[in-house]
Amino acid sequence: MTASAEIPAHYSAALRTLLRYAVVMTIVALLSGVLFQESSKKLDYAEIAPGARLEAVLSLALVHGHVFLTGVLIPIAMGGALLLARKAGGTELSPTPLRWLTRGYLPFVTVAVLLMLYKGYHTLLSVRFGARDFDAIDANYFGGLIWLRHGVYGLSHIAMSLSLGVFVVALWRSLRRA
């Protein structure tokens, strides 16, 4: 009996999706670290005070760790939890919660990562091109359209959390029925 025969087809499909996503996001995380290092070098210490420099690069610096956590570790952990729950005698999940994880959580993590990159580069480039008022830089984010900013951030984070939550609750319930 092969390993894939031990688990249902919808589990295998979800696990392949999660692992492929984690592999791609590992590359993205590594590249985001390189992008941060190379981009932050271009903000000269002589141009801007250390505290302001930190504020200018911080959003971009945080991308690397967030990508590893949300795009690599959480998908691998959820895939592992799916298999462990089954091995622990949990009942089989239907395809629906797995779709919430792969078609809900993963795309919205991608949106969140893109938002972080956008904010990081918006701030860093604004400072590099002479802006020093961080309130004005922040106010100009998303072209100054605060409703758009809040809408995009709210939608991505709520959808990401809801999708992961649906999966986790279904996983919890499968263990309770064991």
mmCIF file of C-alpha atoms in Angstrom:
data_model
loop_
_atom_site.group_PDB
_atom_site.id
_atom_site.type_symbol
_atom_site.label_atom_id
_atom_site.label_comp_id
_atom_site.label_asym_id
_atom_site.label_seq_id
_atom_site.Cartn_x
_atom_site.Cartn_y
_atom_site.Cartn_z
ATOM 1 C CA MET A 1 0.000 0.000 0.000
ATOM 2 C CA THR A 2 1.454 3.373 -0.988
ATOM 3 C CA ALA A 3 1.396 6.437 1.213
ATOM 4 C CA SER A 4 -1.087 8.210 -1.067
ATOM 5 C CA ALA A 5 -3.468 5.219 -0.888
ATOM 6 C CA GLU A 6 -3.695 5.631 2.886
ATOM 7 C CA ILE A 7 -5.346 9.030 2.638
ATOM 8 C CA PRO A 8 -8.340 10.213 0.619
ATOM 9 C CA ALA A 9 -7.788 11.855 -2.754
ATOM 10 C CA HIS A 10 -9.006 15.266 -1.519
ATOM 11 C CA TYR A 11 -6.436 15.097 1.306
ATOM 12 C CA SER A 12 -3.664 14.320 -1.183
ATOM 13 C CA ALA A 13 -4.725 17.191 -3.430
ATOM 14 C CA ALA A 14 -4.835 19.630 -0.511
ATOM 15 C CA LEU A 15 -1.450 18.458 0.793
ATOM 16 C CA ARG A 16 0.151 18.850 -2.647
ATOM 17 C CA THR A 17 -1.292 22.357 -2.914
ATOM 18 C CA LEU A 18 -0.086 23.304 0.559
ATOM 19 C CA LEU A 19 3.405 21.940 -0.043
ATOM 20 C CA ARG A 20 3.749 23.559 -3.469
ATOM 21 C CA TYR A 21 2.617 26.852 -2.019
ATOM 22 C CA ALA A 22 5.113 26.512 0.842
ATOM 23 C CA VAL A 23 7.938 25.806 -1.623
ATOM 24 C CA VAL A 24 7.064 28.858 -3.724
ATOM 25 C CA MET A 25 6.708 31.032 -0.635
ATOM 26 C CA THR A 26 10.080 29.824 0.659
ATOM 27 C CA ILE A 27 11.608 31.246 -2.501
ATOM 28 C CA VAL A 28 9.565 34.447 -2.092
ATOM 29 C CA ALA A 29 10.709 34.740 1.541
ATOM 30 C CA LEU A 30 14.350 34.325 0.566
ATOM 31 C CA LEU A 31 14.005 36.857 -2.233
ATOM 32 C CA SER A 32 12.231 39.311 0.052
ATOM 33 C CA GLY A 33 15.187 39.125 2.422
ATOM 34 C CA VAL A 34 17.568 39.883 -0.434
ATOM 35 C CA LEU A 35 15.299 42.697 -1.676
ATOM 36 C CA PHE A 36 15.268 44.227 1.784
ATOM 37 C CA GLN A 37 19.039 44.059 2.141
ATOM 38 C CA GLU A 38 19.701 45.528 -1.287
ATOM 39 C CA SER A 39 16.973 48.167 -1.111
ATOM 40 C CA SER A 40 17.827 49.369 2.380
ATOM 41 C CA LYS A 41 21.484 49.843 1.400
ATOM 42 C CA LYS A 42 20.378 52.599 -0.950
ATOM 43 C CA LEU A 43 19.095 54.706 1.938
ATOM 44 C CA ASP A 44 22.300 56.369 3.052
ATOM 45 C CA TYR A 45 22.895 56.780 6.787
ATOM 46 C CA ALA A 46 24.272 60.268 6.144
ATOM 47 C CA GLU A 47 20.943 61.316 4.586
ATOM 48 C CA ILE A 48 18.630 60.380 7.421
ATOM 49 C CA ALA A 49 18.850 59.949 11.181
ATOM 50 C CA PRO A 50 19.023 56.360 12.502
ATOM 51 C CA GLY A 51 15.513 56.347 14.047
ATOM 52 C CA ALA A 52 13.920 57.716 10.899
ATOM 53 C CA ARG A 53 15.952 55.262 8.809
ATOM 54 C CA LEU A 54 14.614 52.386 10.880
ATOM 55 C CA GLU A 55 11.076 53.639 10.382
ATOM 56 C CA ALA A 56 11.714 53.932 6.644
ATOM 57 C CA VAL A 57 12.906 50.322 6.281
ATOM 58 C CA LEU A 58 10.895 48.546 8.980
ATOM 59 C CA SER A 59 7.822 47.664 6.891
ATOM 60 C CA LEU A 60 9.999 46.121 4.221
ATOM 61 C CA ALA A 61 12.138 44.329 6.822
ATOM 62 C CA LEU A 62 9.066 42.602 8.264
ATOM 63 C CA VAL A 63 8.074 41.001 4.952
ATOM 64 C CA HIS A 64 10.723 38.271 5.139
ATOM 65 C CA GLY A 65 9.548 36.848 8.477
ATOM 66 C CA HIS A 66 5.861 37.234 7.690
ATOM 67 C CA VAL A 67 6.254 35.314 4.436
ATOM 68 C CA PHE A 68 8.031 32.466 6.226
ATOM 69 C CA LEU A 69 5.374 32.311 8.913
ATOM 70 C CA THR A 70 2.153 32.806 6.946
ATOM 71 C CA GLY A 71 3.241 31.352 3.608
ATOM 72 C CA VAL A 72 5.567 28.533 4.618
ATOM 73 C CA LEU A 73 5.140 27.433 8.228
ATOM 74 C CA ILE A 74 1.363 27.735 8.611
ATOM 75 C CA PRO A 75 0.545 25.797 5.399
ATOM 76 C CA ILE A 76 3.026 23.053 6.371
ATOM 77 C CA ALA A 77 1.644 22.988 9.929
ATOM 78 C CA MET A 78 -1.951 22.747 8.697
ATOM 79 C CA GLY A 79 -1.013 19.920 6.324
ATOM 80 C CA GLY A 80 0.751 18.156 9.164
ATOM 81 C CA ALA A 81 -2.207 18.738 11.473
ATOM 82 C CA LEU A 82 -4.506 17.222 8.858
ATOM 83 C CA LEU A 83 -2.405 14.050 8.738
ATOM 84 C CA LEU A 84 -1.883 13.902 12.495
ATOM 85 C CA ALA A 85 -5.605 14.267 13.151
ATOM 86 C CA ARG A 86 -6.271 11.335 10.838
ATOM 87 C CA LYS A 87 -3.553 9.230 12.512
ATOM 88 C CA ALA A 88 -4.996 10.136 15.920
ATOM 89 C CA GLY A 89 -8.336 8.663 14.917
ATOM 90 C CA GLY A 90 -10.090 11.827 13.847
ATOM 91 C CA THR A 91 -12.915 11.487 11.379
ATOM 92 C CA GLU A 92 -12.280 12.326 7.751
ATOM 93 C CA LEU A 93 -12.863 15.924 6.772
ATOM 94 C CA SER A 94 -15.019 16.630 3.767
ATOM 95 C CA PRO A 95 -13.458 18.477 0.826
ATOM 96 C CA THR A 96 -15.149 21.743 1.884
ATOM 97 C CA PRO A 97 -12.868 22.748 4.790
ATOM 98 C CA LEU A 98 -9.843 21.791 2.703
ATOM 99 C CA ARG A 99 -11.062 24.113 -0.049
ATOM 100 C CA TRP A 100 -11.410 26.886 2.535
ATOM 101 C CA LEU A 101 -7.753 26.327 3.388
ATOM 102 C CA THR A 102 -6.360 26.027 -0.138
ATOM 103 C CA ARG A 103 -8.684 28.358 -2.030
ATOM 104 C CA GLY A 104 -9.291 30.828 0.784
ATOM 105 C CA TYR A 105 -6.326 31.088 3.090
ATOM 106 C CA LEU A 106 -3.541 30.706 0.499
ATOM 107 C CA PRO A 107 -4.734 33.360 -1.989
ATOM 108 C CA PHE A 108 -5.390 35.877 0.769
ATOM 109 C CA VAL A 109 -1.963 35.254 2.308
ATOM 110 C CA THR A 110 -0.585 36.142 -1.116
ATOM 111 C CA VAL A 111 -2.587 39.374 -1.067
ATOM 112 C CA ALA A 112 -1.309 40.171 2.447
ATOM 113 C CA VAL A 113 2.301 39.605 1.339
ATOM 114 C CA LEU A 114 1.802 41.848 -1.677
ATOM 115 C CA LEU A 115 0.320 44.531 0.582
ATOM 116 C CA MET A 116 3.358 44.319 2.849
ATOM 117 C CA LEU A 117 5.707 44.652 -0.112
ATOM 118 C CA TYR A 118 3.730 47.611 -1.421
ATOM 119 C CA LYS A 119 3.759 49.372 1.948
ATOM 120 C CA GLY A 120 7.433 48.632 2.500
ATOM 121 C CA TYR A 121 8.478 50.005 -0.858
ATOM 122 C CA HIS A 122 6.042 52.919 -0.648
ATOM 123 C CA THR A 123 7.650 54.051 2.602
ATOM 124 C CA LEU A 124 11.245 53.326 1.654
ATOM 125 C CA LEU A 125 11.048 54.958 -1.769
ATOM 126 C CA SER A 126 9.192 57.979 -0.402
ATOM 127 C CA VAL A 127 12.018 58.574 2.064
ATOM 128 C CA ARG A 128 14.691 57.875 -0.534
ATOM 129 C CA PHE A 129 13.124 60.523 -2.771
ATOM 130 C CA GLY A 130 13.147 63.146 -0.034
ATOM 131 C CA ALA A 131 9.959 62.773 2.004
ATOM 132 C CA ARG A 132 10.584 63.025 5.742
ATOM 133 C CA ASP A 133 7.087 63.472 7.147
ATOM 134 C CA PHE A 134 6.037 59.920 7.972
ATOM 135 C CA ASP A 135 2.440 60.993 8.644
ATOM 136 C CA ALA A 136 2.267 62.394 5.107
ATOM 137 C CA ILE A 137 3.904 59.263 3.667
ATOM 138 C CA ASP A 138 1.355 57.109 5.473
ATOM 139 C CA ALA A 139 -1.539 59.358 4.409
ATOM 140 C CA ASN A 140 -0.436 59.049 0.776
ATOM 141 C CA TYR A 141 -0.486 55.241 0.908
ATOM 142 C CA PHE A 142 -3.023 53.913 -1.627
ATOM 143 C CA GLY A 143 -3.026 57.344 -3.228
ATOM 144 C CA GLY A 144 -4.534 58.819 -0.071
ATOM 145 C CA LEU A 145 -7.746 56.789 -0.459
ATOM 146 C CA ILE A 146 -8.214 55.685 3.124
ATOM 147 C CA TRP A 147 -11.419 53.789 2.352
ATOM 148 C CA LEU A 148 -9.595 51.732 -0.282
ATOM 149 C CA ARG A 149 -6.708 51.041 2.072
ATOM 150 C CA HIS A 150 -8.997 49.895 4.886
ATOM 151 C CA GLY A 151 -11.156 47.911 2.492
ATOM 152 C CA VAL A 152 -8.274 45.981 0.941
ATOM 153 C CA TYR A 153 -6.572 45.338 4.282
ATOM 154 C CA GLY A 154 -9.840 44.418 5.968
ATOM 155 C CA LEU A 155 -10.975 42.090 3.209
ATOM 156 C CA SER A 156 -7.643 40.289 2.941
ATOM 157 C CA HIS A 157 -7.182 39.808 6.672
ATOM 158 C CA ILE A 158 -10.784 38.848 7.409
ATOM 159 C CA ALA A 159 -10.861 36.391 4.498
ATOM 160 C CA MET A 160 -7.501 34.915 5.507
ATOM 161 C CA SER A 161 -8.602 34.507 9.136
ATOM 162 C CA LEU A 162 -12.053 33.202 8.268
ATOM 163 C CA SER A 163 -10.641 30.639 5.835
ATOM 164 C CA LEU A 164 -8.079 29.365 8.309
ATOM 165 C CA GLY A 165 -10.705 29.414 11.062
ATOM 166 C CA VAL A 166 -13.157 27.269 9.083
ATOM 167 C CA PHE A 167 -10.448 24.677 8.515
ATOM 168 C CA VAL A 168 -9.270 24.677 12.150
ATOM 169 C CA VAL A 169 -12.817 24.357 13.517
ATOM 170 C CA ALA A 170 -13.512 21.444 11.145
ATOM 171 C CA LEU A 171 -10.260 19.801 12.231
ATOM 172 C CA TRP A 172 -11.172 20.301 15.908
ATOM 173 C CA ARG A 173 -14.608 18.783 15.348
ATOM 174 C CA SER A 174 -13.103 15.787 13.560
ATOM 175 C CA LEU A 175 -11.028 15.054 16.654
ATOM 176 C CA ARG A 176 -13.978 15.443 18.967
ATOM 177 C CA ARG A 177 -15.949 12.804 17.035
ATOM 178 C CA ALA A 178 -13.089 10.307 17.110
#
